Coordinates of C-alpha atoms in Angstrom, one line a residue:
M1 CA 0.0 0.0 0.0
T2 CA 1.2 3.5 -0.8
P3 CA 1.7 5.8 2.2
T4 CA -0.2 9.0 2.2
A5 CA 0.5 12.4 3.7
S6 CA -1.9 11.6 6.5
H7 CA 0.5 8.9 7.6
A8 CA 3.2 11.4 8.4
T9 CA 0.7 13.4 10.4
R10 CA -0.5 10.2 12.1
R11 CA 3.0 9.4 13.3
K12 CA 3.1 12.5 15.5
T13 CA 0.6 10.7 17.7
G14 CA 3.1 8.0 18.7
G15 CA 4.7 10.1 21.5
W16 CA 1.6 9.8 23.6
R17 CA 0.9 6.1 23.1
R18 CA 1.5 3.3 25.5
R19 CA 3.4 0.2 24.5
L20 CA 1.3 -2.9 25.0
E21 CA 1.7 -6.7 24.8
V22 CA 0.6 -9.2 22.1
T23 CA -2.5 -8.8 19.9
V24 CA -3.6 -9.1 16.3
L25 CA -5.1 -7.2 13.5
T26 CA -7.8 -5.2 12.0
A27 CA -11.3 -5.3 10.8
A28 CA -13.3 -2.4 9.5
L29 CA -17.1 -1.8 9.3
L30 CA -18.5 1.1 7.4
A31 CA -21.8 2.9 7.5
A32 CA -23.4 5.9 6.0
L33 CA -26.0 7.6 8.2
P34 CA -26.6 11.0 9.8
F35 CA -25.1 11.3 13.2
G36 CA -27.3 9.8 15.9
G37 CA -29.3 7.7 13.4
A38 CA -29.5 4.0 13.5
L39 CA -27.8 2.2 10.6
A40 CA -29.6 -1.0 9.9
D41 CA -30.9 -2.6 6.7
T42 CA -30.2 0.0 4.0
G43 CA -27.5 -0.1 1.3
K44 CA -25.0 -2.5 -0.2
R45 CA -22.7 -4.4 2.1
V46 CA -19.2 -5.8 1.5
A47 CA -17.0 -7.7 3.8
L48 CA -13.4 -9.1 3.8
V49 CA -12.4 -11.9 6.1
I50 CA -8.6 -12.5 6.4
D51 CA -7.4 -15.7 8.1
N52 CA -3.6 -16.0 8.6
G53 CA -3.2 -19.1 10.7
R54 CA -0.3 -20.9 9.0
Y55 CA 3.2 -19.3 9.2
T56 CA 5.6 -21.7 7.6
A57 CA 8.7 -19.6 8.3
L58 CA 7.7 -19.0 11.9
D59 CA 6.7 -22.6 12.6
S60 CA 3.3 -21.3 13.7
R61 CA 0.0 -22.9 12.9
S62 CA -3.4 -22.3 14.3
D63 CA -6.5 -24.3 13.1
Q64 CA -8.6 -22.1 15.3
A65 CA -7.9 -19.1 12.9
A66 CA -9.7 -21.0 10.1
A67 CA -12.6 -21.8 12.4
N68 CA -12.8 -18.1 13.4
A69 CA -12.9 -17.0 9.8
S70 CA -15.6 -19.5 8.9
A71 CA -17.8 -18.4 11.8
M72 CA -17.4 -14.7 11.0
A73 CA -18.0 -15.3 7.2
S74 CA -21.2 -17.2 8.0
A75 CA -22.5 -14.5 10.4
L76 CA -21.7 -11.7 7.9
R77 CA -23.6 -13.5 5.1
N78 CA -26.5 -13.8 7.5
A79 CA -26.3 -10.0 8.0
G80 CA -26.5 -9.4 4.3
F81 CA -22.9 -8.9 3.4
S82 CA -21.1 -10.0 0.2
V83 CA -18.1 -11.8 1.8
T84 CA -14.7 -12.3 0.3
R85 CA -12.2 -14.6 2.1
A86 CA -8.4 -14.3 2.0
D87 CA -6.9 -17.4 3.7
N88 CA -3.2 -17.6 4.6
V89 CA -2.1 -14.8 2.3
G90 CA 1.4 -13.5 1.9
R91 CA 2.2 -9.8 2.0
I92 CA 1.5 -9.0 -1.7
A93 CA -1.8 -11.0 -1.7
M94 CA -2.8 -9.4 1.6
E95 CA -2.2 -5.9 0.3
S96 CA -4.0 -6.7 -2.9
A97 CA -7.0 -8.1 -1.0
L98 CA -7.3 -4.9 1.1
E99 CA -7.0 -2.7 -2.0
R100 CA -9.7 -4.6 -3.9
F101 CA -11.9 -4.4 -0.8
R102 CA -11.4 -0.6 -0.7
E103 CA -12.4 -0.4 -4.3
A104 CA -15.6 -2.5 -3.6
L105 CA -16.3 -0.3 -0.5
S106 CA -16.3 2.9 -2.6
G107 CA -19.5 1.6 -4.2
A108 CA -21.0 0.3 -1.0
D109 CA -22.8 1.7 2.0
L110 CA -21.4 -0.6 4.7
G111 CA -18.2 -2.7 4.9
F112 CA -16.7 -5.2 7.3
V113 CA -13.1 -6.4 7.5
Y114 CA -12.3 -9.2 9.9
Y115 CA -8.7 -10.3 10.6
T116 CA -7.3 -13.2 12.7
G117 CA -3.6 -13.9 12.7
L118 CA -0.3 -12.7 14.3
A119 CA 0.6 -9.1 15.1
V120 CA 3.3 -7.4 17.0
G121 CA 4.0 -3.9 18.3
L122 CA 7.5 -2.5 18.2
G123 CA 8.3 1.0 19.5
E124 CA 5.7 3.4 18.2
R125 CA 4.5 1.1 15.4
E126 CA 2.2 -1.9 15.1
F127 CA 2.6 -4.6 12.5
L128 CA 0.3 -7.2 11.0
L129 CA 1.9 -10.4 9.9
P130 CA 1.2 -11.9 6.5
A131 CA 1.5 -15.7 6.2
D132 CA 4.9 -15.5 4.4
A133 CA 6.4 -13.2 7.1
A134 CA 9.8 -14.4 8.3
P135 CA 11.3 -11.6 10.4
T136 CA 14.6 -12.5 12.2
G137 CA 14.8 -9.2 14.1
A138 CA 13.2 -5.8 14.6
E139 CA 14.8 -4.4 11.4
D140 CA 12.9 -6.9 9.2
L141 CA 9.4 -5.9 10.4
P142 CA 8.8 -2.9 8.1
R143 CA 9.6 -5.0 5.1
A144 CA 7.9 -8.2 6.2
A145 CA 4.7 -6.9 7.7
L146 CA 1.9 -4.4 7.2
D147 CA 1.6 -1.3 9.4
L148 CA -1.7 -1.4 11.3
D149 CA -2.0 2.4 11.4
T150 CA -1.5 2.5 7.6
V151 CA -4.3 0.0 7.1
L152 CA -6.6 2.1 9.3
S153 CA -5.7 5.3 7.7
D154 CA -6.4 3.9 4.2
L155 CA -9.8 2.8 5.4
R156 CA -10.5 6.2 7.0
D157 CA -9.4 8.0 3.8
S158 CA -12.0 6.0 1.8
G159 CA -14.6 8.4 3.2
R160 CA -16.7 5.6 4.6
K161 CA -17.6 4.7 8.2
A162 CA -15.7 1.7 9.5
V163 CA -15.5 -0.7 12.4
V164 CA -12.2 -2.4 13.1
V165 CA -12.3 -5.8 14.8
I166 CA -9.1 -7.3 16.0
D167 CA -9.0 -11.0 17.2
P168 CA -5.3 -11.8 18.0
G169 CA -3.5 -15.0 18.1
I170 CA -0.9 -15.9 20.8
A171 CA 2.4 -14.5 19.5
E172 CA 4.8 -14.7 22.4
A173 CA 7.5 -16.4 20.4
L174 CA 7.3 -13.8 17.6
A175 CA 7.5 -10.9 20.1
Q176 CA 10.6 -12.4 21.7
R177 CA 12.2 -12.9 18.4
V178 CA 11.8 -9.2 17.3
G179 CA 12.1 -7.7 20.7
G180 CA 8.6 -6.3 20.5
G181 CA 5.3 -6.7 22.4
A182 CA 1.6 -6.3 21.9
L183 CA -0.1 -4.1 19.5
G184 CA -0.5 -0.6 20.8
T185 CA -3.7 1.4 20.9
P186 CA -4.6 2.2 17.3
I187 CA -4.9 5.7 15.9
E188 CA -8.2 7.4 16.3
A189 CA -10.0 8.5 13.1
D190 CA -13.5 9.7 12.5
G191 CA -15.7 7.1 11.0
L192 CA -13.8 4.1 12.5
F193 CA -15.2 1.7 15.1
V194 CA -12.3 -0.5 16.4
V195 CA -12.9 -3.6 18.5
Y196 CA -10.2 -5.7 20.1
A197 CA -10.8 -9.2 21.5
H198 CA -9.0 -8.1 24.6
R199 CA -7.9 -4.9 26.3
P200 CA -4.8 -3.2 25.0
G201 CA -1.8 -4.3 26.9
V202 CA -3.5 -7.5 28.1
P203 CA -2.8 -10.5 25.9
P204 CA -5.7 -12.8 25.0
V205 CA -6.1 -15.9 27.2
P206 CA -5.1 -19.1 25.4
P207 CA -8.3 -21.0 24.5
K208 CA -9.0 -24.2 26.5
S209 CA -9.8 -26.1 23.4
G210 CA -8.3 -25.7 19.9
K211 CA -11.5 -26.9 18.2
G212 CA -14.0 -24.4 16.8
P213 CA -13.8 -20.6 17.0
D214 CA -12.3 -18.9 20.1
P215 CA -14.7 -17.5 22.7
F216 CA -14.6 -14.0 21.4
T217 CA -15.4 -14.8 17.8
A218 CA -17.9 -17.4 18.7
A219 CA -19.8 -14.9 20.8
L220 CA -19.4 -12.0 18.3
A221 CA -20.8 -14.1 15.4
R222 CA -23.7 -15.1 17.6
E223 CA -24.6 -11.8 19.2
M224 CA -24.1 -9.3 16.3
V225 CA -26.8 -10.8 14.1
K226 CA -29.6 -10.7 16.7
P227 CA -32.4 -8.7 15.2
G228 CA -32.7 -5.1 16.4
V229 CA -29.7 -5.3 18.7
A230 CA -27.2 -2.4 18.3
F231 CA -23.7 -3.5 17.5
R232 CA -22.4 -1.8 20.7
D233 CA -24.9 -3.6 22.8
S234 CA -24.0 -6.9 21.3
L235 CA -20.4 -6.3 22.3
A236 CA -21.6 -6.0 25.9
E237 CA -22.9 -9.5 25.7
V238 CA -19.7 -10.6 24.0
A239 CA -17.7 -9.1 26.9
R240 CA -19.9 -11.0 29.4
A241 CA -19.4 -14.3 27.6
V242 CA -15.6 -13.9 27.1
A243 CA -15.2 -12.8 30.8
E244 CA -17.1 -15.9 31.9
R245 CA -15.1 -18.3 29.7
S246 CA -11.7 -16.8 30.8
D247 CA -12.6 -16.4 34.5
G248 CA -12.4 -12.6 34.1
R249 CA -8.9 -12.6 32.7
Q250 CA -9.9 -11.4 29.2
L251 CA -12.3 -8.5 28.3
P252 CA -12.9 -7.1 24.9
W253 CA -12.2 -3.4 24.2
L254 CA -13.7 -0.9 21.7
Q255 CA -13.1 2.5 20.3
D256 CA -16.2 4.0 18.7
R257 CA -16.0 7.0 16.4
L258 CA -18.7 6.0 13.9
G259 CA -20.9 8.9 14.9
S260 CA -24.1 6.8 14.5
N261 CA -25.8 3.8 16.1
L262 CA -25.0 0.6 14.1
V263 CA -27.6 -2.2 13.9
L264 CA -26.5 -5.0 11.6
V265 CA -29.8 -6.9 11.5
P266 CA -33.0 -4.8 11.7
A267 CA -35.7 -5.8 14.2
V268 CA -38.4 -8.1 12.9
A269 CA -41.8 -6.6 13.1
S270 CA -44.2 -8.9 14.8
A271 CA -47.3 -10.0 12.9
P272 CA -50.6 -8.5 14.2
A273 CA -52.5 -10.9 16.4
K274 CA -55.4 -12.6 14.6
T275 CA -58.9 -12.3 16.1
P276 CA -60.5 -15.7 16.3
T277 CA -63.8 -16.0 14.5
T278 CA -65.1 -18.7 16.8
P279 CA -64.3 -19.1 20.5
P280 CA -62.6 -22.4 21.3
A281 CA -64.9 -25.0 22.7
A282 CA -64.4 -25.8 26.4
S283 CA -63.5 -29.4 27.1
T284 CA -66.0 -31.3 29.2
T285 CA -64.3 -34.7 29.2
S286 CA -61.0 -34.1 30.9
P287 CA -59.4 -31.4 33.1
A288 CA -56.9 -29.1 31.5
K289 CA -53.3 -30.0 32.1
E290 CA -51.2 -27.6 34.0
P291 CA -48.2 -26.4 31.9
P292 CA -44.9 -27.7 33.1
A293 CA -42.8 -25.4 35.3
K294 CA -40.5 -23.2 33.4
E295 CA -37.3 -21.4 34.2
P296 CA -37.7 -17.7 34.9
P297 CA -37.7 -15.9 31.5
A298 CA -34.6 -13.9 30.7
V299 CA -35.2 -10.1 30.6
T300 CA -35.1 -8.9 27.0
T301 CA -35.7 -5.2 27.4
P302 CA -32.7 -3.0 28.1
S303 CA -34.8 -0.6 30.2
L304 CA -35.9 -2.2 33.5
P305 CA -37.6 -0.7 36.6
P306 CA -35.7 -0.8 39.8
G307 CA -36.3 -3.9 41.9
E308 CA -35.0 -7.3 43.0
Y309 CA -34.0 -9.6 40.1
E310 CA -32.7 -13.1 39.8
M311 CA -29.6 -13.9 37.8
A312 CA -30.7 -16.0 34.8
K313 CA -27.0 -16.9 34.0
S314 CA -23.7 -16.3 35.6
S315 CA -22.0 -13.0 34.8
T316 CA -19.3 -10.6 35.8
L317 CA -20.2 -7.4 37.8
F318 CA -18.3 -4.6 36.1
D319 CA -17.1 -1.3 37.6
R320 CA -18.4 0.7 34.6
P321 CA -21.0 0.3 32.0
A322 CA -18.5 -0.2 29.2
V323 CA -17.0 -3.0 27.2
G324 CA -13.5 -3.6 28.6
A325 CA -14.4 -2.4 32.1
R326 CA -12.8 -4.0 35.2
G327 CA -14.6 -6.9 36.8
V328 CA -15.7 -6.3 40.4
A329 CA -17.1 -9.7 41.2
Q330 CA -18.4 -12.9 39.6
L331 CA -22.1 -13.5 40.1
S332 CA -23.6 -17.0 39.8
A333 CA -26.9 -17.9 38.2
G334 CA -29.8 -17.9 40.7
S335 CA -28.3 -15.2 42.9
M336 CA -30.3 -12.0 43.6
V337 CA -29.3 -8.5 42.6
T338 CA -31.0 -5.1 43.1
V339 CA -31.4 -3.0 40.0
L340 CA -30.9 0.6 41.0
E341 CA -31.3 2.3 37.7
A342 CA -30.8 1.8 33.9
V343 CA -28.0 3.5 32.0
P344 CA -29.7 5.5 29.2
E345 CA -29.5 4.4 25.6
G346 CA -28.2 0.9 26.2
S347 CA -28.7 -2.4 27.9
W348 CA -26.5 -1.7 31.0
L349 CA -28.0 -1.6 34.4
R350 CA -26.5 -0.2 37.7
V351 CA -27.1 -2.9 40.3
R352 CA -26.1 -3.9 43.9
D353 CA -25.1 -7.5 44.6
P354 CA -25.9 -9.5 47.8
A355 CA -22.6 -8.4 49.3
G356 CA -23.5 -4.7 48.9
R357 CA -21.1 -4.1 46.0
T358 CA -22.3 -1.7 43.3
G359 CA -21.5 -2.2 39.7
Y360 CA -23.0 -2.8 36.2
L361 CA -24.6 -5.8 34.4
T362 CA -26.4 -6.1 31.1
A363 CA -30.1 -6.7 31.1
G364 CA -29.8 -10.0 29.2
V365 CA -28.3 -11.8 32.3
L366 CA -31.3 -11.1 34.5
A367 CA -34.5 -13.1 35.0
T368 CA -37.6 -12.6 37.1
R369 CA -38.3 -9.3 39.0
W370 CA -39.1 -10.2 42.6
A371 CA -39.6 -7.0 44.5
D372 CA -39.2 -3.2 44.7
P373 CA -36.0 -1.8 46.2
S374 CA -36.0 -0.1 49.5
P375 CA -36.7 3.7 49.1
L376 CA -33.7 6.0 49.0
A377 CA -33.3 9.2 50.9
A378 CA -31.7 11.1 48.0
R379 CA -30.1 10.2 44.8
A380 CA -26.9 11.9 43.6
R381 CA -26.0 12.1 40.0
G382 CA -24.2 9.0 38.7
P383 CA -21.4 8.2 36.3
V384 CA -19.9 10.9 34.1
E385 CA -18.5 10.5 30.7
A386 CA -15.2 8.7 30.4
G387 CA -12.0 10.7 29.7
P388 CA -11.0 11.6 26.2
S389 CA -8.7 9.9 23.8
F390 CA -6.3 11.4 21.4
G391 CA -7.8 12.9 18.3
D392 CA -11.2 13.6 19.8
P393 CA -12.6 16.9 18.5
G394 CA -13.6 17.8 22.1
I395 CA -9.9 18.6 22.9
E396 CA -9.2 22.3 23.0
Q397 CA -7.5 23.6 19.9
G398 CA -3.9 24.8 20.1
M399 CA -2.7 22.3 22.6
E400 CA -0.8 19.0 22.3
P401 CA -3.1 16.0 22.9
P402 CA -2.1 13.3 25.3
A403 CA -2.1 9.5 24.9
A404 CA -4.1 7.7 22.3
G405 CA -6.9 5.4 22.9
N406 CA -10.4 5.3 24.1
S407 CA -12.0 2.6 26.3
D408 CA -15.6 2.8 25.4
P409 CA -16.8 6.2 26.8
I410 CA -19.6 5.9 29.4
R411 CA -22.8 7.6 28.4
T412 CA -24.0 10.4 30.7
E413 CA -27.1 9.8 32.8
Q414 CA -30.3 11.7 32.2
P415 CA -30.4 14.9 34.3
R416 CA -32.0 14.7 37.7
S417 CA -33.2 17.3 40.1
F418 CA -32.1 17.1 43.7
P419 CA -34.9 15.9 46.0
T420 CA -36.5 18.2 48.5
A421 CA -35.6 17.8 52.2
P422 CA -37.3 14.7 53.7
P423 CA -39.6 15.1 56.7
G424 CA -37.6 15.8 59.9
T425 CA -34.6 17.3 58.2
G426 CA -33.1 19.9 60.5
F427 CA -32.0 23.4 59.5
T428 CA -28.9 23.4 61.6
V429 CA -25.8 21.2 61.4
P430 CA -24.1 20.3 64.7
D431 CA -20.3 19.9 64.9
S432 CA -19.5 16.5 63.5
P433 CA -17.2 14.6 61.1
A434 CA -19.7 15.6 58.4
V435 CA -19.0 19.3 59.1
E436 CA -15.3 18.7 59.0
A437 CA -15.7 16.8 55.7
E438 CA -17.7 19.8 54.3
Q439 CA -15.0 22.2 55.3
Q440 CA -12.4 20.0 53.6
A441 CA -14.7 19.8 50.5
M442 CA -14.9 23.6 50.3
R443 CA -11.1 23.9 50.5
T444 CA -10.9 21.4 47.7
L445 CA -13.5 23.3 45.7
G446 CA -11.0 26.2 45.7
D447 CA -8.2 24.0 44.4
A448 CA -10.5 22.7 41.7
R449 CA -11.5 26.2 40.5
T450 CA -7.8 27.2 40.5
A451 CA -7.0 24.1 38.3
A452 CA -9.9 24.9 36.0
D453 CA -8.7 28.5 35.6
R454 CA -5.3 27.3 34.6
A455 CA -6.7 24.7 32.2
R456 CA -8.6 27.5 30.4
S457 CA -5.9 30.2 30.5
R458 CA -2.6 28.3 30.3
P459 CA -3.3 24.7 29.0
D460 CA -0.4 22.3 28.9
S461 CA 0.2 18.5 29.1
R462 CA -1.3 18.4 32.7
Y463 CA -3.9 21.2 32.8
W464 CA -6.4 21.4 30.0
S465 CA -10.1 21.4 29.1
Y466 CA -12.2 18.8 27.3
G467 CA -15.8 19.0 25.9
F468 CA -17.8 15.8 25.6
A469 CA -20.2 15.1 22.7
G470 CA -23.2 15.1 25.0
G471 CA -22.4 18.7 26.2
D472 CA -20.6 17.9 29.4
R473 CA -17.2 19.6 30.0
Y474 CA -14.2 19.0 32.3
E475 CA -11.6 21.6 33.2
G476 CA -8.7 20.6 35.4
T477 CA -5.7 18.2 35.9
W478 CA -5.0 15.1 33.9
A479 CA -2.5 12.2 34.2
Q480 CA -1.4 9.1 32.2
P481 CA -2.8 5.9 33.5
S482 CA -0.7 3.2 35.2
S483 CA 0.5 0.4 32.9
G484 CA -1.7 -2.1 34.6
S485 CA -4.9 0.0 34.5
G486 CA -6.1 -1.2 31.1
L487 CA -6.9 2.4 30.0
G488 CA -5.3 3.5 26.8
R489 CA -6.2 7.2 27.3
P490 CA -5.4 10.1 29.7
I491 CA -7.4 10.1 33.0
R492 CA -8.7 12.9 35.2
Q493 CA -6.5 12.9 38.3
G494 CA -6.1 15.6 40.9
A495 CA -8.6 18.4 41.0
G496 CA -11.0 19.9 38.5
V497 CA -14.5 21.1 37.6
Y498 CA -17.0 19.0 35.7
H499 CA -19.9 20.9 34.1
F500 CA -22.9 18.7 33.3
A501 CA -24.9 19.6 30.2
N502 CA -28.0 20.1 32.4
G503 CA -26.3 22.8 34.5
Q504 CA -25.1 20.6 37.4
T505 CA -21.4 20.9 38.5
Y506 CA -18.9 18.9 40.4
E507 CA -15.9 20.8 41.9
G508 CA -13.4 18.6 43.7
E509 CA -10.9 15.8 43.6
W510 CA -10.5 13.1 41.0
S511 CA -8.8 9.7 41.2
G512 CA -8.5 7.1 38.5
D513 CA -10.8 9.1 36.1
L514 CA -13.6 9.2 38.7
M515 CA -15.0 11.7 41.2
S516 CA -13.2 10.3 44.3
G517 CA -12.1 12.4 47.2
Y518 CA -13.5 15.6 48.7
G519 CA -15.7 17.8 46.5
V520 CA -19.0 19.7 46.1
M521 CA -21.8 18.7 43.7
T522 CA -24.3 21.5 43.0
F523 CA -27.6 20.7 41.4
T524 CA -29.8 22.9 39.1
D525 CA -32.2 23.9 41.8
G526 CA -29.4 25.2 44.0
S527 CA -29.1 22.2 46.3
R528 CA -25.7 20.7 46.8
F529 CA -23.7 18.0 48.6
A530 CA -20.4 18.8 50.1
G531 CA -18.2 16.0 51.5
R532 CA -16.5 12.8 50.6
F533 CA -17.1 11.1 47.2
R534 CA -16.0 7.7 45.8
D535 CA -16.6 6.5 42.2
G536 CA -18.9 9.4 41.4
Q537 CA -21.2 9.0 44.4
P538 CA -21.2 10.4 48.0
D539 CA -19.3 7.9 50.2
G540 CA -18.5 9.0 53.7
P541 CA -19.2 12.1 55.8
G542 CA -20.8 15.1 54.3
V543 CA -23.6 17.6 54.3
F544 CA -26.6 17.8 51.9
H545 CA -27.9 21.4 51.6
Y546 CA -31.5 21.3 50.3
A547 CA -33.0 23.9 48.0
N548 CA -35.5 24.8 50.8
G549 CA -32.7 25.7 53.2
G550 CA -32.7 22.5 55.1
Q551 CA -29.5 20.6 55.8
S552 CA -28.7 17.0 56.6
A553 CA -25.3 16.1 58.0
G554 CA -24.2 12.6 58.4
L555 CA -22.5 9.5 56.9
W556 CA -23.6 8.8 53.3
R557 CA -23.1 5.9 50.9
G558 CA -24.5 6.7 47.5
S559 CA -27.9 8.3 48.1
V560 CA -28.5 6.6 51.4
R561 CA -27.9 8.3 54.8
L562 CA -26.3 5.4 56.8
D563 CA -26.5 6.9 60.3
Q564 CA -30.3 7.6 60.3

């Protein structure tokens, strides 16, 4: 493939990217729709499935790669794609297949490229290994392999929307031979949707069986063709299945810059119910048989009312409603969880498990609703959007963007108003740890405003502003994540101000990209909470100031006053 001018520009991003461990290649999925629309059953579809499982010169062979390719090709045909396969292709043939695909894509509305094979990262570059690759050292890689960022740039330059799916093989021997590691986080480009079978920097778990497709591809081929299910939501179910099969050691990752909601298979409209012309005759000879007992039906709607639910299947409780999030706990089928609220525009639910841990599940793992949850004294605003990734248009102009990568940004919650003071709420606050926490929060508020002022007036690599697509905005301090965090993007760390689109604000401390520490959250009606936060919610001593002038000082966890 011929390098373009954009490649030189793209290389400037390398200084902010983390080196990772072993992964594999690329797949692109394209779509033409207005922003915010749902791409489903319109237009011509083309797909390219590349399977590099036999490397003669590297003494590497994987029968599972062929099974992966067969499963994906079948699923893509079921989704209406015209599929081309390229099995065990050398460099020239692989470049030719990609170029022919781009030509076909120019006359199509949606495309899909799936790759399974070896790949390696070296320095600031990532390479995809053709079947005839035989590198003996690092200096051979540019000649023997394809540059992943070049592949993605060429797809981006086609002017079509694209999803890039990467299902890597185990390439430890290759990495040792060339002195490299895993693929780094890919470039970000508008119109691309990138999916990894694992988080960047965390190699995939070797499959327990070499027969059939690996857990990631098997789940993806099954979930992405379910009628009416958004591609992003299908990946949430894929993440659950992969985490379950790998005991939580492997989680898929995505980077979505499509700008529209992708649905591969449109929902099937149900036929109208037929009105019977004659009522069925009642039997007088034998009593009606009772239907056999059934298992609780799995929940199919992504929007569920709060209440007690039974787990229909085992699943991982995640710390965020995002593909690639960290697992908090493993929940078994039959256990009970409390649904606290639904995450808007998706199938994620915020729940509390029997041990009192709060996290996120997808609606598809729940069964029967048993009871309403206990009432809450007050509900603070929940998760905010995830931090940015390099290349996002929300980054302020005129400043140098930090590290690349995006780990599935969390959607903001619907705006809420702060509740009025409950009966019995006092209008004075006695001396207590809550008052001390409020005083500390007010001091931190000053630090946050100072950091926000600097981010606006003198932005640099640590202080800068970022505007989210939903209208939220953060101004304050940033940091690079630790190597073991699994986040391929800068995180909010220190102090800063978060402006919600609905007018609410949080001014205070941040840790690990979350509202954690002392801070003040002010609501649109003038009420506020000042005190200790953890993971975006009040957690510890603090004072609620209600809009009617009332105050409630005490120990809080989430929206519940623990000492009342």
